[in-house]
Coordinates of N, CA, C and O in Angstrom, one line a residue:
M231 N 60.6 112.4 132.4 CA 61.5 113.1 131.5 C 62.7 112.2 131.2 O 63.3 111.6 132.2
L232 N 63.2 112.1 130.0 CA 64.3 111.3 129.7 C 65.6 112.0 130.0 O 65.7 113.2 129.7
D233 N 66.6 111.2 130.5 CA 67.9 111.9 130.6 C 68.7 111.7 129.3 O 68.2 110.9 128.4
N234 N 69.8 112.3 129.2 CA 70.7 112.2 128.0 C 71.0 110.8 127.6 O 71.1 110.4 126.5
F235 N 71.2 109.9 128.7 CA 71.6 108.6 128.4 C 70.5 107.8 127.8 O 70.6 107.1 126.8
D236 N 69.3 107.8 128.5 CA 68.2 107.1 128.0 C 67.7 107.4 126.6 O 67.3 106.6 125.8
E237 N 67.8 108.7 126.3 CA 67.4 109.2 125.0 C 68.1 108.5 123.8 O 67.5 108.1 122.8
Y238 N 69.4 108.3 124.0 CA 70.2 107.6 122.9 C 69.6 106.2 122.6 O 69.4 105.9 121.5
Y239 N 69.3 105.5 123.7 CA 68.9 104.1 123.5 C 67.4 104.1 123.0 O 67.1 103.3 122.1
L240 N 66.6 104.9 123.6 CA 65.2 104.9 123.3 C 64.8 105.4 121.9 O 63.8 105.1 121.4
N241 N 65.8 106.1 121.3 CA 65.6 106.6 119.9 C 66.0 105.6 118.9 O 65.8 105.8 117.7
K242 N 66.5 104.5 119.3 CA 66.9 103.4 118.4 C 65.7 102.6 118.0 O 64.8 102.4 118.8
E243 N 65.7 102.0 116.9 CA 64.7 101.0 116.4 C 65.0 99.6 117.0 O 66.1 99.3 117.2
E244 N 63.9 98.9 117.2 CA 64.1 97.5 117.6 C 64.7 96.7 116.4 O 64.4 97.1 115.2
P245 N 65.5 95.7 116.5 CA 65.9 95.1 117.8 C 67.1 95.7 118.4 O 67.6 95.3 119.5
N246 N 67.7 96.8 117.8 CA 68.9 97.4 118.3 C 68.6 98.0 119.7 O 69.5 98.0 120.6
K247 N 67.4 98.6 119.9 CA 67.1 99.3 121.1 C 67.3 98.3 122.3 O 68.0 98.5 123.3
S248 N 66.6 97.1 122.2 CA 66.7 96.1 123.3 C 68.1 95.6 123.4 O 68.6 95.4 124.6
C249 N 68.8 95.4 122.3 CA 70.2 94.8 122.4 C 71.1 95.8 123.1 O 71.9 95.4 124.0
L250 N 71.0 97.1 122.7 CA 71.9 98.1 123.3 C 71.6 98.3 124.8 O 72.5 98.5 125.6
L251 N 70.3 98.3 125.2 CA 69.9 98.4 126.6 C 70.4 97.2 127.4 O 70.9 97.4 128.5
A252 N 70.4 96.0 126.8 CA 70.9 94.8 127.5 C 72.4 94.9 127.7 O 73.0 94.6 128.7
L253 N 73.1 95.4 126.6 CA 74.6 95.6 126.7 C 74.9 96.6 127.8 O 75.8 96.4 128.6
R254 N 74.2 97.7 127.8 CA 74.4 98.7 128.8 C 74.3 98.2 130.2 O 75.1 98.4 131.1
S255 N 73.2 97.4 130.4 CA 73.0 96.8 131.7 C 74.2 95.9 132.1 O 74.7 95.9 133.2
L256 N 74.6 95.0 131.2 CA 75.8 94.1 131.4 C 77.0 94.9 131.8 O 77.7 94.6 132.7
I257 N 77.3 96.0 131.1 CA 78.5 96.8 131.3 C 78.4 97.4 132.7 O 79.4 97.4 133.5
L258 N 77.3 98.0 133.0 CA 77.2 98.7 134.3 C 77.2 97.8 135.5 O 77.6 98.2 136.6
K259 N 76.8 96.5 135.3 CA 76.9 95.6 136.4 C 78.2 95.0 136.7 O 78.4 94.3 137.7
Q260 N 79.2 95.3 135.9 CA 80.5 94.7 136.0 C 81.3 95.2 137.2 O 82.1 94.4 137.8
D261 N 81.1 96.4 137.6 CA 81.9 97.0 138.7 C 81.2 98.2 139.2 O 80.7 99.0 138.4
E262 N 81.2 98.5 140.5 CA 80.5 99.7 141.0 C 81.3 100.9 140.6 O 80.7 102.0 140.7
E263 N 82.5 100.8 140.1 CA 83.3 102.0 139.7 C 83.0 102.4 138.2 O 83.5 103.3 137.7
V264 N 82.2 101.5 137.5 CA 81.9 101.8 136.1 C 80.7 102.9 136.1 O 79.7 102.7 136.7
T265 N 81.0 103.9 135.3 CA 80.0 105.0 135.1 C 79.7 105.2 133.6 O 80.6 104.8 132.8
E266 N 78.6 105.8 133.3 CA 78.2 106.0 131.9 C 78.3 107.5 131.7 O 77.8 108.3 132.5
T267 N 78.8 107.9 130.5 CA 78.8 109.3 130.1 C 78.6 109.2 128.6 O 78.3 108.2 128.0
K268 N 78.7 110.4 127.9 CA 78.5 110.4 126.5 C 79.7 111.1 125.9 O 80.1 112.2 126.4
K269 N 80.3 110.5 125.0 CA 81.5 111.1 124.2 C 81.3 110.9 122.8 O 80.9 109.8 122.3
Y270 N 81.5 111.9 122.0 CA 81.4 111.9 120.5 C 80.0 111.4 120.1 O 79.8 110.8 119.1
G271 N 79.0 111.7 121.0 CA 77.6 111.4 120.7 C 77.2 110.0 121.0 O 76.1 109.6 120.6
M272 N 78.1 109.2 121.5 CA 77.8 107.8 121.8 C 78.0 107.5 123.3 O 78.8 108.2 124.0
P273 N 77.3 106.5 123.8 CA 77.5 106.1 125.2 C 78.9 105.6 125.4 O 79.4 104.8 124.7
C274 N 79.5 106.1 126.5 CA 80.9 105.8 126.8 C 80.8 105.3 128.3 O 80.2 105.9 129.1
F275 N 81.6 104.3 128.6 CA 81.6 103.8 129.9 C 83.1 103.9 130.4 O 84.0 103.6 129.7
C276 N 83.1 104.4 131.6 CA 84.4 104.7 132.3 C 84.6 103.9 133.5 O 83.7 103.5 134.2
F277 N 85.9 103.6 133.8 CA 86.3 103.0 135.1 C 87.1 104.0 135.8 O 88.2 104.4 135.3
K278 N 86.7 104.4 136.9 CA 87.4 105.5 137.7 C 87.7 106.7 136.8 O 88.8 107.2 136.7
K279 N 86.7 107.1 136.0 CA 86.8 108.3 135.1 C 87.7 108.1 133.9 O 87.9 109.0 133.2
K280 N 88.1 106.9 133.7 CA 89.0 106.6 132.5 C 88.1 105.7 131.5 O 87.6 104.7 131.9
M281 N 88.0 106.2 130.3 CA 87.2 105.5 129.3 C 87.7 104.1 129.1 O 88.9 103.9 128.9
F282 N 86.8 103.1 129.1 CA 87.2 101.8 128.8 C 86.4 101.1 127.6 O 86.9 100.3 126.9
C283 N 85.1 101.5 127.4 CA 84.4 101.0 126.3 C 83.3 102.0 125.9 O 82.9 102.8 126.6
Y284 N 82.8 101.7 124.6 CA 81.7 102.5 124.0 C 80.7 101.5 123.5 O 81.0 100.4 123.1
L285 N 79.5 102.0 123.3 CA 78.4 101.3 122.6 C 78.1 102.1 121.3 O 78.0 103.3 121.4
W286 N 78.0 101.4 120.2 CA 77.7 102.1 119.0 C 77.1 101.1 118.0 O 77.1 99.9 118.2
T287 N 76.6 101.6 116.8 CA 76.2 100.8 115.8 C 77.0 101.0 114.5 O 77.3 102.2 114.2
D288 N 77.2 100.0 113.8 CA 78.0 100.0 112.6 C 77.3 100.8 111.5 O 76.1 100.6 111.3
K289 N 78.0 101.7 110.9 CA 77.3 102.6 109.9 C 76.8 101.8 108.7 O 75.8 102.2 108.1
K290 N 77.5 100.7 108.3 CA 77.1 100.0 107.1 C 76.0 98.9 107.4 O 75.1 98.8 106.7
T291 N 76.2 98.2 108.5 CA 75.3 97.1 108.8 C 74.2 97.4 109.8 O 73.3 96.7 110.0
D292 N 74.4 98.5 110.5 CA 73.5 99.0 111.6 C 73.5 98.1 112.8 O 72.6 98.1 113.6
E293 N 74.5 97.1 112.9 CA 74.5 96.2 114.0 C 75.3 96.9 115.2 O 76.3 97.5 115.0
P294 N 74.8 96.6 116.4 CA 75.5 97.1 117.6 C 76.9 96.5 117.8 O 77.1 95.4 117.3
Y295 N 77.7 97.2 118.4 CA 79.0 96.6 118.8 C 79.5 97.4 120.1 O 79.1 98.5 120.4
I296 N 80.4 96.7 120.8 CA 81.1 97.2 121.9 C 82.5 97.6 121.4 O 83.2 96.7 120.9
L297 N 82.9 98.8 121.6 CA 84.3 99.2 121.3 C 85.1 99.3 122.5 O 84.8 100.0 123.5
F298 N 86.2 98.5 122.6 CA 87.1 98.5 123.7 C 88.2 99.4 123.5 O 89.0 99.2 122.5
V299 N 88.4 100.4 124.3 CA 89.4 101.5 124.1 C 90.8 100.9 124.1 O 91.6 101.2 123.2
E300 N 91.1 100.0 125.0 CA 92.4 99.3 125.0 C 92.4 97.9 124.4 O 93.0 97.0 124.9
G301 N 91.6 97.8 123.3 CA 91.4 96.5 122.7 C 92.7 95.8 122.2 O 92.8 94.6 122.2
K302 N 93.7 96.6 121.9 CA 95.0 96.0 121.4 C 95.6 95.1 122.5 O 96.4 94.2 122.1
L303 N 95.2 95.3 123.7 CA 95.7 94.5 124.8 C 94.8 93.3 125.1 O 95.2 92.5 126.0
L304 N 93.8 93.1 124.4 CA 92.8 92.0 124.6 C 93.0 91.0 123.5 O 92.9 91.4 122.3
G305 N 93.1 89.8 123.8 CA 93.2 88.8 122.7 C 92.0 87.9 122.8 O 91.8 87.2 123.7
H306 N 91.2 88.0 121.7 CA 90.0 87.2 121.6 C 89.7 87.1 120.1 O 89.7 88.1 119.4
P307 N 89.4 85.9 119.6 CA 89.2 85.7 118.1 C 88.0 86.5 117.6 O 87.9 86.8 116.4
K308 N 87.0 86.9 118.4 CA 85.8 87.6 118.0 C 86.1 89.2 118.0 O 85.2 89.9 117.5
L309 N 87.2 89.6 118.5 CA 87.5 91.1 118.5 C 88.1 91.4 117.1 O 88.9 90.7 116.6
E310 N 87.6 92.6 116.6 CA 88.1 93.0 115.3 C 88.8 94.3 115.5 O 88.4 95.2 116.2
T311 N 90.0 94.4 114.8 CA 90.8 95.6 114.8 C 90.4 96.6 113.7 O 90.3 97.8 113.9
G312 N 90.1 96.1 112.5 CA 89.8 97.0 111.4 C 91.0 97.9 111.1 O 92.1 97.4 111.1
T313 N 90.8 99.2 110.9 CA 91.8 100.1 110.7 C 92.4 100.8 111.9 O 93.2 101.7 111.9
R314 N 91.9 100.3 113.1 CA 92.3 100.9 114.4 C 93.6 100.3 114.8 O 93.8 99.2 114.7
S315 N 94.4 101.2 115.5 CA 95.6 100.6 116.0 C 95.5 100.3 117.5 O 96.2 99.5 118.0
R316 N 94.6 101.0 118.2 CA 94.5 100.8 119.7 C 93.2 100.1 120.1 O 93.2 99.3 121.0
M317 N 92.1 100.4 119.4 CA 90.8 99.9 119.8 C 90.4 98.7 119.0 O 90.9 98.5 117.9
K318 N 89.5 97.8 119.6 CA 89.0 96.7 118.9 C 87.5 96.7 119.2 O 87.0 97.2 120.3
I319 N 86.7 96.1 118.3 CA 85.3 96.0 118.5 C 84.8 94.6 118.6 O 85.4 93.6 118.1
F320 N 83.7 94.4 119.3 CA 83.0 93.1 119.4 C 81.6 93.3 118.9 O 80.8 94.1 119.5
R321 N 81.3 92.7 117.7 CA 80.0 92.9 117.1 C 79.0 92.0 117.8 O 79.3 90.9 118.2
V322 N 77.7 92.5 117.8 CA 76.6 91.8 118.5 C 75.5 91.7 117.5 O 75.1 92.8 117.0
N323 N 75.0 90.5 117.3 CA 73.8 90.3 116.4 C 72.6 90.6 117.3 O 72.3 89.9 118.2
P324 N 71.8 91.7 116.9 CA 70.7 92.1 117.7 C 69.5 91.1 117.5 O 68.5 91.2 118.3
N325 N 69.6 90.2 116.6 CA 68.5 89.3 116.3 C 68.7 87.9 117.0 O 67.9 87.0 116.8
A326 N 69.8 87.8 117.7 CA 70.2 86.5 118.3 C 70.3 86.8 119.8 O 70.4 87.9 120.3
D327 N 70.4 85.7 120.6 CA 70.6 85.8 122.0 C 72.0 86.4 122.2 O 72.9 86.1 121.5
L328 N 72.1 87.2 123.2 CA 73.5 87.8 123.5 C 74.4 86.7 124.0 O 74.0 85.9 124.8
P329 N 75.6 86.7 123.5 CA 76.6 85.8 124.0 C 77.2 86.3 125.3 O 78.3 86.8 125.4
K330 N 76.3 86.2 126.3 CA 76.5 86.9 127.6 C 77.9 86.5 128.2 O 78.6 87.3 128.7
N331 N 78.2 85.2 128.2 CA 79.4 84.7 128.8 C 80.6 85.4 128.2 O 81.6 85.8 128.8
T332 N 80.6 85.4 126.8 CA 81.7 86.0 126.1 C 81.8 87.5 126.4 O 82.9 88.0 126.6
I333 N 80.7 88.2 126.4 CA 80.7 89.6 126.7 C 81.2 89.9 128.1 O 82.1 90.8 128.3
E334 N 80.7 89.2 129.0 CA 81.2 89.4 130.4 C 82.7 89.1 130.6 O 83.4 89.8 131.3
M335 N 83.2 88.0 129.9 CA 84.6 87.7 129.9 C 85.4 88.9 129.3 O 86.4 89.3 129.9
L336 N 85.0 89.4 128.2 CA 85.7 90.5 127.6 C 85.6 91.8 128.5 O 86.7 92.4 128.6
L337 N 84.5 92.1 129.0 CA 84.4 93.2 129.9 C 85.3 93.1 131.1 O 86.0 94.0 131.5
H338 N 85.3 91.9 131.7 CA 86.1 91.6 132.9 C 87.6 91.8 132.5 O 88.4 92.4 133.2
S339 N 88.0 91.2 131.4 CA 89.4 91.3 130.9 C 89.8 92.8 130.7 O 90.9 93.2 131.0
A340 N 88.9 93.6 130.1 CA 89.1 95.0 129.8 C 89.2 95.7 131.1 O 90.2 96.5 131.3
L341 N 88.3 95.5 132.0 CA 88.4 96.2 133.3 C 89.6 95.8 134.1 O 90.2 96.6 134.9
D342 N 90.1 94.6 134.0 CA 91.3 94.1 134.7 C 92.5 94.9 134.3 O 93.4 95.1 135.1
L343 N 92.5 95.4 133.1 CA 93.7 96.2 132.6 C 93.8 97.5 133.5 O 94.9 97.9 133.8
Y344 N 92.7 98.0 133.9 CA 92.6 99.2 134.8 C 92.8 98.8 136.2 O 93.6 99.5 137.0
R345 N 92.1 97.8 136.7 CA 92.2 97.3 138.1 C 93.6 96.9 138.5 O 94.0 97.1 139.6
K346 N 94.3 96.3 137.5 CA 95.6 95.8 137.8 C 96.7 96.8 137.6 O 97.9 96.5 137.7
G347 N 96.3 98.0 137.1 CA 97.3 99.1 136.9 C 98.0 99.0 135.5 O 99.0 99.8 135.3
I348 N 97.6 98.1 134.6 CA 98.3 98.0 133.3 C 98.0 99.3 132.6 O 98.8 99.9 131.9
I349 N 96.7 99.8 132.7 CA 96.3 101.1 132.2 C 96.1 101.9 133.5 O 95.3 101.6 134.3
K350 N 96.8 103.0 133.5 CA 96.8 103.9 134.7 C 95.4 104.6 134.7 O 95.0 105.2 133.7
T351 N 94.8 104.7 135.9 CA 93.6 105.5 136.1 C 93.8 106.9 136.7 O 92.9 107.6 136.8
K352 N 95.0 107.2 137.1 CA 95.4 108.5 137.6 C 96.7 109.0 137.0 O 97.5 108.3 136.7

């Protein structure tokens, strides 16, 4: 039987399904305090119960992206603000190899905001 989390990923078409599952795995491996939940119908990842990123697909392009909740505090040329004031996204091409080093660096930077107390977890 599928749990709520698996259902979201397994209902996606390839190549998005594999891409999102790989991103999920990368996110969950970053820290033992990272947990997965569902918010607004999308996978949400928390650090010590505080939301730090989401996985979603762009409505226009259908490409996956990682949304960093505190993206405004992250500086990287591949992060997009769009119309958001707080959050930034990192787009991922599902037809190409994952830029694993860049993704891990961004996840590490985002988690450090919480680990170092810049973003309070309590």
